Coordinates of C-alpha atoms in Angstrom, one line a residue:
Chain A
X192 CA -25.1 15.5 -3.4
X193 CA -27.6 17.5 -5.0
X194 CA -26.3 17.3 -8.7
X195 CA -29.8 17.3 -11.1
X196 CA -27.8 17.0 -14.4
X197 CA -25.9 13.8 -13.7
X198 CA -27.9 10.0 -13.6
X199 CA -27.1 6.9 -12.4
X200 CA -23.1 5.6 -11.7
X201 CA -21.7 5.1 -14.4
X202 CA -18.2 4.1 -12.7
X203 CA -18.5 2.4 -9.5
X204 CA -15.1 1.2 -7.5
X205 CA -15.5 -0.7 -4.4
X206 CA -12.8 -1.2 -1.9
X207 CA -9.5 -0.5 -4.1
X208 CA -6.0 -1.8 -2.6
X209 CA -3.6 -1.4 -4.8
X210 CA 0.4 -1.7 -3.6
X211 CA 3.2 -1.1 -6.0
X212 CA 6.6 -3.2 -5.9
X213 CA 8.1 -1.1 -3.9
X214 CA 6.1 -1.0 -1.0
X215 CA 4.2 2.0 -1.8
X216 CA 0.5 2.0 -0.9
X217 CA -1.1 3.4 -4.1
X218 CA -4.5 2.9 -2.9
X219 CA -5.9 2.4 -0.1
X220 CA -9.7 1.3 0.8
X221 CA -10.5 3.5 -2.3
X222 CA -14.2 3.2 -2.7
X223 CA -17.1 5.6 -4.8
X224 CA -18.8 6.1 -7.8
X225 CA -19.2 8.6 -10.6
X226 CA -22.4 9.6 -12.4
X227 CA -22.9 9.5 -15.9
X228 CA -22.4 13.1 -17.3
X229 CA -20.3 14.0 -14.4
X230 CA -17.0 16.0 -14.0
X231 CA -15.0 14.9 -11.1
X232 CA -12.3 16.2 -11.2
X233 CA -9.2 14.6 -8.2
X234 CA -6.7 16.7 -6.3
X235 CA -4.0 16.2 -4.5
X236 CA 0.1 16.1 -3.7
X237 CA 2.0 14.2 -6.1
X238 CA 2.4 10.3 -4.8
X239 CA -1.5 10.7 -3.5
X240 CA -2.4 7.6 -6.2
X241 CA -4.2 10.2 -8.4
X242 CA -3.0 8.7 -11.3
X243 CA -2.5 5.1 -10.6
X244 CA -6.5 5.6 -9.7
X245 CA -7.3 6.7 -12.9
X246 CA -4.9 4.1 -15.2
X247 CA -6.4 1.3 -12.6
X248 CA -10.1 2.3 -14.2
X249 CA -8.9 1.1 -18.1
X250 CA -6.6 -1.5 -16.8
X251 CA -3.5 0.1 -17.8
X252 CA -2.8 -1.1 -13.9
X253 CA -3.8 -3.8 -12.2
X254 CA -5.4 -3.7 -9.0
X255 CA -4.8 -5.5 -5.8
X256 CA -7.7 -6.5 -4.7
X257 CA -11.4 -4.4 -4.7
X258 CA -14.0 -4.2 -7.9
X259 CA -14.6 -1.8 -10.5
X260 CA -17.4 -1.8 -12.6
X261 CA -17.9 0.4 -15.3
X262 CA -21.2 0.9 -17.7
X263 CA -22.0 -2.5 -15.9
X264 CA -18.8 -4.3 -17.2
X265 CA -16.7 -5.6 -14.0
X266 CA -13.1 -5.3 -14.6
X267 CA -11.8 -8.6 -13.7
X268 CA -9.2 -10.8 -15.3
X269 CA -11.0 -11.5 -18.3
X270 CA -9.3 -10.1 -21.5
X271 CA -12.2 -9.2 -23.3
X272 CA -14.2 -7.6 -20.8
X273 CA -10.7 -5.3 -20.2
X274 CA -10.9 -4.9 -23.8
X275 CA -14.8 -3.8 -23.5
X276 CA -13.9 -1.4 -21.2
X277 CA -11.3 0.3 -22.8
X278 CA -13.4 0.5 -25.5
X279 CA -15.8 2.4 -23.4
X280 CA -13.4 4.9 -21.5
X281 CA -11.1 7.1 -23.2
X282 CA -8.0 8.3 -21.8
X283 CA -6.0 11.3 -22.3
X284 CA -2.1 11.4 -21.5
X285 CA -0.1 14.1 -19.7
X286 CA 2.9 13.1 -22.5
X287 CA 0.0 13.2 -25.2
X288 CA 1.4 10.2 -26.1
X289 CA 0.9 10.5 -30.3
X290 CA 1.7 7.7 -33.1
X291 CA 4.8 9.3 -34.3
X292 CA 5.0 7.6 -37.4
X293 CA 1.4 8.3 -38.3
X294 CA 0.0 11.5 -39.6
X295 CA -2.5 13.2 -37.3
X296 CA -5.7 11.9 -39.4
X297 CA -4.2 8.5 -39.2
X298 CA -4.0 8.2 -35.3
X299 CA -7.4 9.7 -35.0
X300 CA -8.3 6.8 -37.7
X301 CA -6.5 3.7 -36.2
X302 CA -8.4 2.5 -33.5
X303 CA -11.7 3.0 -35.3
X304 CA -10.6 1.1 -38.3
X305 CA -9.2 -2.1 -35.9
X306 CA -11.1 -2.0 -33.0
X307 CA -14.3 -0.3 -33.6
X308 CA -13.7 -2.4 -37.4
X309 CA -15.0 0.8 -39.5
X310 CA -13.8 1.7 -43.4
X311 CA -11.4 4.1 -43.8
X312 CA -14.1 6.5 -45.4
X313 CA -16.2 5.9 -42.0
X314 CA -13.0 6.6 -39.8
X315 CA -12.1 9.8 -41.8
X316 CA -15.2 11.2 -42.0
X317 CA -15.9 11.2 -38.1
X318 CA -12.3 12.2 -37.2
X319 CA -12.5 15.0 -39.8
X320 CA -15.2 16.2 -37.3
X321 CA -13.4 15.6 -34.3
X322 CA -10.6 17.7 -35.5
X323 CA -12.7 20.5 -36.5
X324 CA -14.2 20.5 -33.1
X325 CA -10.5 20.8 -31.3
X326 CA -9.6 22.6 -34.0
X327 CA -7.0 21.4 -35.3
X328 CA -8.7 19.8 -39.0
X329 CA -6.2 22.0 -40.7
X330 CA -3.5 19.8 -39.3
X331 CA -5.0 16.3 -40.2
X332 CA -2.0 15.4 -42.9
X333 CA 1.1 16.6 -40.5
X334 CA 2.9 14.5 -38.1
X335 CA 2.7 14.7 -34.9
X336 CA 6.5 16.4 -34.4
X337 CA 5.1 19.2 -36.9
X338 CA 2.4 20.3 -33.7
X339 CA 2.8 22.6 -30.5
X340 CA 2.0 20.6 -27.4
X341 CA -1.2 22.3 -27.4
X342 CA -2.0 20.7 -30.7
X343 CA -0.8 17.6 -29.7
X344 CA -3.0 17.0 -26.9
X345 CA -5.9 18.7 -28.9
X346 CA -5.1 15.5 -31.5
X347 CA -4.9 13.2 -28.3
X348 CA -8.6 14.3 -27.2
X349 CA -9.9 13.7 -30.7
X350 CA -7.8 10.5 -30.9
X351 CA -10.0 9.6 -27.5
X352 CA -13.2 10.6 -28.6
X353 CA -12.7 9.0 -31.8
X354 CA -13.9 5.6 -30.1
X355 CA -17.2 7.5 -29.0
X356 CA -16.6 6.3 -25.3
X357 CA -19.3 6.8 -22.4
X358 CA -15.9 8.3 -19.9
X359 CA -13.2 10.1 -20.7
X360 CA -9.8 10.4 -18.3
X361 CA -7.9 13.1 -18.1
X362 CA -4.8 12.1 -16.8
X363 CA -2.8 15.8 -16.1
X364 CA -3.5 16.6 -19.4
X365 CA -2.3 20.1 -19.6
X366 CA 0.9 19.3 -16.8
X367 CA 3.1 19.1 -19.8
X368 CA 2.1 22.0 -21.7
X369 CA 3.6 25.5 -22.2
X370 CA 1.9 28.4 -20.2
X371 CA 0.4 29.7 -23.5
X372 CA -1.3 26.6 -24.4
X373 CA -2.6 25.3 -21.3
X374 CA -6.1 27.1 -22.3
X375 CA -6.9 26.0 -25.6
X376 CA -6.5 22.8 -24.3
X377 CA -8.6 23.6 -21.2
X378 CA -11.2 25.3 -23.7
X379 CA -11.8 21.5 -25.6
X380 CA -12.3 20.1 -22.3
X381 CA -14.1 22.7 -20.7
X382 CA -16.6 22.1 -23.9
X383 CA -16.5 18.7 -23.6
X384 CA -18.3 18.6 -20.1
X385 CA -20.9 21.4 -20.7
X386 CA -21.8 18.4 -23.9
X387 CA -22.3 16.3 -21.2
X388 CA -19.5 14.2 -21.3
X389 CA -18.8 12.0 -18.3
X390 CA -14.9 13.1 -17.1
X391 CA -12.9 12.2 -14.5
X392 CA -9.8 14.4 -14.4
X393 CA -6.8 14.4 -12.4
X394 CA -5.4 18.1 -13.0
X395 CA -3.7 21.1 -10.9
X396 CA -5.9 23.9 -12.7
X397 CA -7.9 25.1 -10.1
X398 CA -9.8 27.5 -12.2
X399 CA -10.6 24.1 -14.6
X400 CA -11.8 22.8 -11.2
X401 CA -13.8 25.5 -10.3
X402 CA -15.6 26.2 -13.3
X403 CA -16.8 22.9 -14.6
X404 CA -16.4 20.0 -11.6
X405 CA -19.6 18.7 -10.4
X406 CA -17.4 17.2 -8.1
X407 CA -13.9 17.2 -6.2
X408 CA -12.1 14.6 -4.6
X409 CA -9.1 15.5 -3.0
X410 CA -6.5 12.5 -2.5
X411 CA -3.9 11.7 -0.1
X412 CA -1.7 8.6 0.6
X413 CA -4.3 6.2 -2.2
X414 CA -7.5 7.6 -0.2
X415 CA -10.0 9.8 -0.6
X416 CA -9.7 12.9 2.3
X417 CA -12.2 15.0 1.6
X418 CA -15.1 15.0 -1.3
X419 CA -17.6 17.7 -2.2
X420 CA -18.9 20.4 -5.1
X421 CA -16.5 22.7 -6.1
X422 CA -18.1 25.3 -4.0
X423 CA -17.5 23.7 -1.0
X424 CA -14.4 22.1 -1.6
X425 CA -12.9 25.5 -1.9
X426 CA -14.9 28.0 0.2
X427 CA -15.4 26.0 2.8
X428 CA -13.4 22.5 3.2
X429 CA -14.0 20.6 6.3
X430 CA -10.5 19.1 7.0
X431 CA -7.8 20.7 8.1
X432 CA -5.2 18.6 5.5
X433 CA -7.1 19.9 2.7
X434 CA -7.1 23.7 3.8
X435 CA -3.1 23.5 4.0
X436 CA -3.1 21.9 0.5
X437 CA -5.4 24.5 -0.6
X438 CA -3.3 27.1 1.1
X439 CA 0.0 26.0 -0.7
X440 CA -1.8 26.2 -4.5
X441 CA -3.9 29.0 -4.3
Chain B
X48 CA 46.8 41.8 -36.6
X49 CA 45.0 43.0 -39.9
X50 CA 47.4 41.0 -42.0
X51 CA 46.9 37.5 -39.6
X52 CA 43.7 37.8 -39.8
X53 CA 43.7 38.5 -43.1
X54 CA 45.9 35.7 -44.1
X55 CA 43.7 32.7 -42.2
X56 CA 40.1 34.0 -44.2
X57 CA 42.2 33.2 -46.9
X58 CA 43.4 30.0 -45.5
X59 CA 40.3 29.4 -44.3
X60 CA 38.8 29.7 -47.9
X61 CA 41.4 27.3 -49.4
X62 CA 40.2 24.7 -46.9
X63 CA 36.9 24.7 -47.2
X64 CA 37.2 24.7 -51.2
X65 CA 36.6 21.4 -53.5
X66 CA 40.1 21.8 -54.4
X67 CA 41.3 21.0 -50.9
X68 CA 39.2 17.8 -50.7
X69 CA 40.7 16.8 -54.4
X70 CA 44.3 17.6 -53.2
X71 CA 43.7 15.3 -49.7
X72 CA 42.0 12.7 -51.9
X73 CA 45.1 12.4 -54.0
X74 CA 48.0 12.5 -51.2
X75 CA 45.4 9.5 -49.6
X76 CA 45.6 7.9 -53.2
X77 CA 49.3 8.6 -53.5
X78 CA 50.3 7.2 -50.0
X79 CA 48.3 3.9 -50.4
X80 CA 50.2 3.2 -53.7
X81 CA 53.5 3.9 -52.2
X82 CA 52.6 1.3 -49.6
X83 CA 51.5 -1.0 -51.8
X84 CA 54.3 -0.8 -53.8
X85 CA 56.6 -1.0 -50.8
X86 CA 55.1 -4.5 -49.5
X87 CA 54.7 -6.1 -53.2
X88 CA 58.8 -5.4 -53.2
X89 CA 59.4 -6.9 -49.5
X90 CA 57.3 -9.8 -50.7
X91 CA 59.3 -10.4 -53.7
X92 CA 56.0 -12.0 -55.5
X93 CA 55.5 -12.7 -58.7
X94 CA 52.1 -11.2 -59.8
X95 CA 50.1 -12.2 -62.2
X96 CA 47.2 -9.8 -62.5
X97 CA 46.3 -11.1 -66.4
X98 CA 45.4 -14.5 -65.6
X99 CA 42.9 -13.1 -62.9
X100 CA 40.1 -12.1 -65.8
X101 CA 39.3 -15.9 -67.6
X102 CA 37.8 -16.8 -63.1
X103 CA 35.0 -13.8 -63.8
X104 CA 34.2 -14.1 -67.2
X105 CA 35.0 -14.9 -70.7
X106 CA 33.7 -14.1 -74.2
X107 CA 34.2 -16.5 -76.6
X108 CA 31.5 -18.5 -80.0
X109 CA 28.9 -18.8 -77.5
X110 CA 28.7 -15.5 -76.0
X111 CA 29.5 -14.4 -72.3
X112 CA 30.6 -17.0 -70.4
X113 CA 30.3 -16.7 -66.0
X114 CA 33.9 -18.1 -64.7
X115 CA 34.2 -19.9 -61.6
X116 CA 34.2 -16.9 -59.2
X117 CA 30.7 -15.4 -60.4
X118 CA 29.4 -18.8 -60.5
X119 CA 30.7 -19.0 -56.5
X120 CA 29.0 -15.7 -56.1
X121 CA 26.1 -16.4 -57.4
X122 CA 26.2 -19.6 -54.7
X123 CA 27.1 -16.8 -51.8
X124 CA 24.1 -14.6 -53.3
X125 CA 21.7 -17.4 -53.0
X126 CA 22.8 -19.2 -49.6
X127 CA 23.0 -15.2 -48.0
X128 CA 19.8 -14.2 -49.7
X129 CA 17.6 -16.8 -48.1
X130 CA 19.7 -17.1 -44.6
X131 CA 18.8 -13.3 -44.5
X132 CA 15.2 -13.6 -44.8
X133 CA 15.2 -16.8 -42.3
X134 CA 17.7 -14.9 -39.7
X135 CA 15.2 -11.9 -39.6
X136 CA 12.1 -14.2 -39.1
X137 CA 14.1 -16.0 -36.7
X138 CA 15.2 -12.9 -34.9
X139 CA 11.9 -11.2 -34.9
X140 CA 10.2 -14.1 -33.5
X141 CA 12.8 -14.9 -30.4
X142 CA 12.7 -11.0 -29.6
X143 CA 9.0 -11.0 -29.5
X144 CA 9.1 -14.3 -27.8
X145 CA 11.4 -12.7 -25.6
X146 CA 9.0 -10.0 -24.3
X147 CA 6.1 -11.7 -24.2
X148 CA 4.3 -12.7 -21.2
X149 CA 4.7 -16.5 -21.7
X150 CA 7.4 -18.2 -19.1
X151 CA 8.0 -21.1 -22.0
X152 CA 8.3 -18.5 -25.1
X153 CA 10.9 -16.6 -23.0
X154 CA 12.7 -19.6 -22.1
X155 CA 12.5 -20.6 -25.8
X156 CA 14.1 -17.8 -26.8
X157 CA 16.6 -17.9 -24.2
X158 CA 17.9 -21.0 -24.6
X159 CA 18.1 -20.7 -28.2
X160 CA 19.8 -17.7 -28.0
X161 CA 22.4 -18.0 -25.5
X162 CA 23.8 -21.9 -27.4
X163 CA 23.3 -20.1 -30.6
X164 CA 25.3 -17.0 -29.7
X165 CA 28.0 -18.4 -27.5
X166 CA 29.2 -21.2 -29.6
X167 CA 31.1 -21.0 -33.3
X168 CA 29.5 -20.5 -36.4
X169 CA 31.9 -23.1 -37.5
X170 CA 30.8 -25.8 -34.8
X171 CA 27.1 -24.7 -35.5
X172 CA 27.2 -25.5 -38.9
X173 CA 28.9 -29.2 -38.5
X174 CA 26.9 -30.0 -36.2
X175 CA 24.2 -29.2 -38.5
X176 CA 25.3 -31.2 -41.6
X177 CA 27.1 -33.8 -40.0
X178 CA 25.1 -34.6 -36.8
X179 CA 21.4 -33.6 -37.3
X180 CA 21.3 -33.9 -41.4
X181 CA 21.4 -37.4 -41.9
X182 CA 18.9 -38.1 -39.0
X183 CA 16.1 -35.5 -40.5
X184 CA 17.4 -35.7 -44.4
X185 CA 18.7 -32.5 -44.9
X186 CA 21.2 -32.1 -47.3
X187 CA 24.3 -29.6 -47.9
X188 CA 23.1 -26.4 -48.8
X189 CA 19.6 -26.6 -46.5
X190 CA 22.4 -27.4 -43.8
X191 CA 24.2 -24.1 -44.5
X192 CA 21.1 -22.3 -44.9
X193 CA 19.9 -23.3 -41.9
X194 CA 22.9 -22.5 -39.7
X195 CA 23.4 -19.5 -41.0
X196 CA 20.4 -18.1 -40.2
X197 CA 20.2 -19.8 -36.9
X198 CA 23.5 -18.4 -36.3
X199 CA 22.8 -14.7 -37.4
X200 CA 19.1 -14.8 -36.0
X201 CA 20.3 -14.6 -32.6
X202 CA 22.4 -11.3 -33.2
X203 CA 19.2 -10.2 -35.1
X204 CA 16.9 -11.1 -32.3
X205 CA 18.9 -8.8 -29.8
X206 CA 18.9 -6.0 -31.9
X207 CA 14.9 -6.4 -32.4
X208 CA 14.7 -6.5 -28.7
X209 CA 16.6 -3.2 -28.6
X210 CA 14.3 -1.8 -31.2
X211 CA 10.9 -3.2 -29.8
X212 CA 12.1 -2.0 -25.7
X213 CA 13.5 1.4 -26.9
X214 CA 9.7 2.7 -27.6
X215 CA 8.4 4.3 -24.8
X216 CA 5.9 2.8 -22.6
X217 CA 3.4 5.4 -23.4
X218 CA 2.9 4.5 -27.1
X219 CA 2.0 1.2 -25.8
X220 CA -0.7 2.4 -23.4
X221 CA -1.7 5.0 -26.0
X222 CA -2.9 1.9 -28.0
X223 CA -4.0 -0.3 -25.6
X224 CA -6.3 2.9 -23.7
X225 CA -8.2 3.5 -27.6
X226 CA -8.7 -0.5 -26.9
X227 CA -6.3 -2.1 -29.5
X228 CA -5.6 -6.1 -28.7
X229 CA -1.8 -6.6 -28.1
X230 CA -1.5 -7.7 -31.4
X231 CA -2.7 -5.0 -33.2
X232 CA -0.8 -2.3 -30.6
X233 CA 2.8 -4.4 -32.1
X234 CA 1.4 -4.7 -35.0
X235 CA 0.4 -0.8 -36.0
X236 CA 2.2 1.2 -32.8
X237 CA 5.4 -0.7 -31.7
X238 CA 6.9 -2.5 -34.6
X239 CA 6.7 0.4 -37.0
X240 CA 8.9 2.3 -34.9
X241 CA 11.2 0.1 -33.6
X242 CA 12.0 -1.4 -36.8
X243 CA 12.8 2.2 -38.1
X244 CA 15.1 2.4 -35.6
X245 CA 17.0 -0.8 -35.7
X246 CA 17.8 -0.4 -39.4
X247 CA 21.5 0.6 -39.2
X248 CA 22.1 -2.4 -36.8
X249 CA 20.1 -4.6 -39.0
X250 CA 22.3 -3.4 -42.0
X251 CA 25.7 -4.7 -40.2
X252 CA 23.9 -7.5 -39.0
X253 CA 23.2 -8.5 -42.8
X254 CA 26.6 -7.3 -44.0
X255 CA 28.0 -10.1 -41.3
X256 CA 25.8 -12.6 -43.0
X257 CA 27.1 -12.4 -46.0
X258 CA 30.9 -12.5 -45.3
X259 CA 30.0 -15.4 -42.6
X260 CA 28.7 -17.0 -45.5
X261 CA 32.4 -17.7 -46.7
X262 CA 32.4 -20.4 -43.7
X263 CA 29.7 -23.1 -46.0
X264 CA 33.0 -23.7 -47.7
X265 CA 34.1 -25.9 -44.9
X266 CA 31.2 -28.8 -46.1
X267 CA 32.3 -28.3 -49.8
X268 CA 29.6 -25.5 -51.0
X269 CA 30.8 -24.1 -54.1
X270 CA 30.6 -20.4 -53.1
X271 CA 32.5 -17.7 -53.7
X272 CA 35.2 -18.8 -51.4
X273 CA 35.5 -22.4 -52.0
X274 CA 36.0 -21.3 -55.8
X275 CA 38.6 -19.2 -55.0
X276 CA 39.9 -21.8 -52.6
X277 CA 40.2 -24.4 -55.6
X278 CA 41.2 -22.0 -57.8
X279 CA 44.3 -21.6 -56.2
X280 CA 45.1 -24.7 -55.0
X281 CA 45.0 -25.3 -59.1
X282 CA 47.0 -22.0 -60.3
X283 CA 48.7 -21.1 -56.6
X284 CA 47.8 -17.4 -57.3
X285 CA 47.1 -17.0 -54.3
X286 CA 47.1 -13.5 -53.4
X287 CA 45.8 -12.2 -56.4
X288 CA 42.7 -14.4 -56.0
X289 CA 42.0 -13.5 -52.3
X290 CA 42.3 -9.7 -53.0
X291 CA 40.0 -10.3 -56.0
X292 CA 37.1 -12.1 -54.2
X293 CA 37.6 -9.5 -51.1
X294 CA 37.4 -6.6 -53.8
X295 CA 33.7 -9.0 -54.5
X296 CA 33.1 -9.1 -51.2
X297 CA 33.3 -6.0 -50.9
X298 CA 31.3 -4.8 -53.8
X299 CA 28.6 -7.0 -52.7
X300 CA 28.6 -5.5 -49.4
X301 CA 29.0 -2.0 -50.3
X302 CA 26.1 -2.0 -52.9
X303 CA 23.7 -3.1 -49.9
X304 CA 24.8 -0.1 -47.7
X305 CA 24.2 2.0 -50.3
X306 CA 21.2 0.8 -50.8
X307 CA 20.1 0.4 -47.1
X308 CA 21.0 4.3 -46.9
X309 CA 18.7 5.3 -49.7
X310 CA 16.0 3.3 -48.5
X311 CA 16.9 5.1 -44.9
X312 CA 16.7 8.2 -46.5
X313 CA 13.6 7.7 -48.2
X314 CA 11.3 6.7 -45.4
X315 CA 12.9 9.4 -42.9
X316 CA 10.2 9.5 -40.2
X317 CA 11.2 11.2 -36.8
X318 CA 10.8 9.4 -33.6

């Protein structure tokens, strides 16, 4: 894969099983890696194990068996290197997922102040910028039930970035939102990769896809079908199960 | 058809107007008298209202002097003041023990709370004095203290549980994905909200405490019920002082509704 802007992995998963309660095989033999400053952004039908991939990388699930290493931490079943991680990737929720009892500066604030153990002068100061760069600064002392969607997960990136991590998940992000404000929250991501930001998004924007993927993974049954650069993935995918996905989105 | 519908937007009007409520309030007012009066003349008891004032208070050389029902309530006030405090620790600790990840915490909690629950306060609290005081040296009111809040605790544990279960998954991931330690994600993200929530059932919970309370009066606390119990047993007034320390009850109770809904009011934060 020629991609000259991205270095070395930054994420690297090895073998992935993972099986939920029920029987369902979330992931199967799920092995790669991403680069840092990469966009890789993972199709595919709903049940595919897109998103139990992603919530497996910050140990909001736990894996079966396989290794993930990411920035050089493994993921194992040591708290604190779980903790380390999660220090390290960022996630964004479909449901945004906001403090509700906090005001929009103070969920931006939180995790800076306990785990990164900044003042509160520190905190405000850099999510004061990270709000004026989704934004949304103008909004800093309302709660979150006072927002749009749209603002909401514009809060939620900032609340991410906040912790200044190396990755950043993008888990559906904009499959909650109102037509309307599906691009401004596109726009904050779309500007996130061209700074170089490492992403790995699960979405069903195509055009996101498209326009800023170094990379797409398409996803069926918790494995990996089919892999390439946008460009190939959608003018000229090898396999036929990806065609016929294509064919029903497009 | 003009006239009817004429005549109910003026009935309409009169219903809605303060002097409707005022007239309701006073057939309500009117009928509870009439009742009143009705049983006090099937009972054929002799009240005596006037000797009622000399148990609350008195003035006399020295002053104001506290009779033996606010000295009682005072007594009720102290034993349901600290129980309170106690039973919420208690609770809050079994509900968190209860959804931790530790087998023993849970079957802590479980234990505690099923024999606390499923057995009478009135059992609870002799076994407490009679049975386990003299062994560790605790004496009457600890005893009641202690039950009480055992007692209550395992109600208020349930309705933490409630609380701490009803907040969505997602806040919790929310914290722990920004890297927050378990502790901190209850601490900042989880109780907050859930303790908003279980306020209302928290209030009953506390307004059960303090007429439970009434039961220390079976190991000879002088609350407000074992005063009034003594009081008749000197005076036989009987109904007059039961109605008067459930009027106290009452008041007691009230007032921390009141107040419970203020604070509620106050710290209004949508969830």
């Amino acid at each position: 894969m020629a991609l000259n802007k991205v270095g070395d992995p930054i994420i690297r998963v090895d073998r992935l099983y993972k099986t939920f309660p029920n029987g369902v095989n979330a992931l199967v033999n799920f092995s790669g890696h991403v680069h840092r400053g990469e966009v890789v952004v993972i199709i595919g039908p709903s049940g595919a194990g897109k998103s139990t991939f992603l919530r497996c990388l910050n140990g909001l699930e736990e894996i079966d068996s396989g290794t993930i290493v990411i920035d050089g931490i493994p993921l194992d079943e040591k708290k604190k290197n779980r903790l380390e991680i999660r220090k390290e990737v960022g996630m964004v929720f479909q449901q945004f997922n906001l403090f509700p009892h906090m005001t929009v500066l103070d969920n931006v604030n939180l995790a800076q102040i306990r785990v990164r153990h900044k003042s509160r002068e520190e905190a405000t100061q850099t999510s004061m910028e990270l709000l004026n760069k989704v934004d949304i600064a103008d909004k800093a002392a309302a709660f979150p039930d006072q927002l749009s969607g749209g603002q909401q997960q514009r809060v939620a990136i900032a609340r991410a970035l906040a912790m200044m991590p190396k990755v950043m998940l993008f888990d559906e992000a904009t499959s909650a939102l109102d037509p309307e404000m599906i691009g401004e929250v596109l726009d904050v991501m779309k500007n996130l990769a061209r700074e170089g930001m490492t992403m790995v998004c699960v979405t069903h924007e195509m055009g996101f896809a498209r326009e800023v993927s170094d990379r797409v993974i398409f996803m069926e049954k918790g494995t990996i079908v089919e892999m390439g650069t946008a460009e190939h993935f959608f003018e000229n995918p090898a396999e036929e199960r990806t065609r016929l996905f294509l064919s029903q989105i497009l | 058809m003009h006239t009817s519908a004429g005549r109910s937007a003026v009935l309409k009007r009169l219903y809605r107007s303060p002097l409707a409520d005022i007239f309701q309030f006073v057939i309500l007012v009117l009928l509870v008298i009439w009742f009143f009066a009705r049983s006090t003349e099937n009972l054929g008891y002799d009240w005596q209202w006037g000797r009622i004032p000399p148990f609350l208070f008195s003035f006399d050389e020295n002053g104001l002097t506290w009779g033996p029902l606010m000295q009682g309530l005072m007594v009720t006030f102290k034993i349901s003041g600290i129980s309170l405090v106690l039973a919420f620790t208690i609770g809050l600790t079994t509900a968190l023990f209860r959804v931790s990840g530790s087998f023993v915490a849970r079957a802590i909690a479980h234990v505690y709370l099923e024999t606390s629950r499923n057995t009478p306060l009135l059992i609870q609290l002799f076994f407490i004095y009679f049975v386990v005081g003299p062994v560790i040296g605790l004496d009457r009111f600890t005893s009641a203290v202690l039950a009480l809040s055992l007692f209550e605790g395992a109600y208020a544990s349930e309705i933490f549980r409630a609380g701490i279960v009803s907040i969505s998954r997602g806040q919790r991931e929310a914290g722990y994905s920004l890297g927050l330690s378990t502790l901190d994600a209850y601490r900042f993200i989880i109780m907050p909200q859930a303790i908003r929530r279980v306020v209302p059932p928290l209030t009953s919970q506390a307004i059960s405490l303090i007429k439970d309370s009434a039961l220390v009066s079976t190991i000879a606390i002088y609350d407000l019920t074992m005063q009034a119990q003594t009081l008749i047993a000197e005076t036989f007034l009987t109904f007059e002082l039961w109605f008067t320390v459930g009027a106290m009850y009452l008041f007691v109770t009230t007032i921390l509704s009141l107040l419970v809904n203020h604070l509620e009011k106050r710290f209004k934060v949508s969830a």
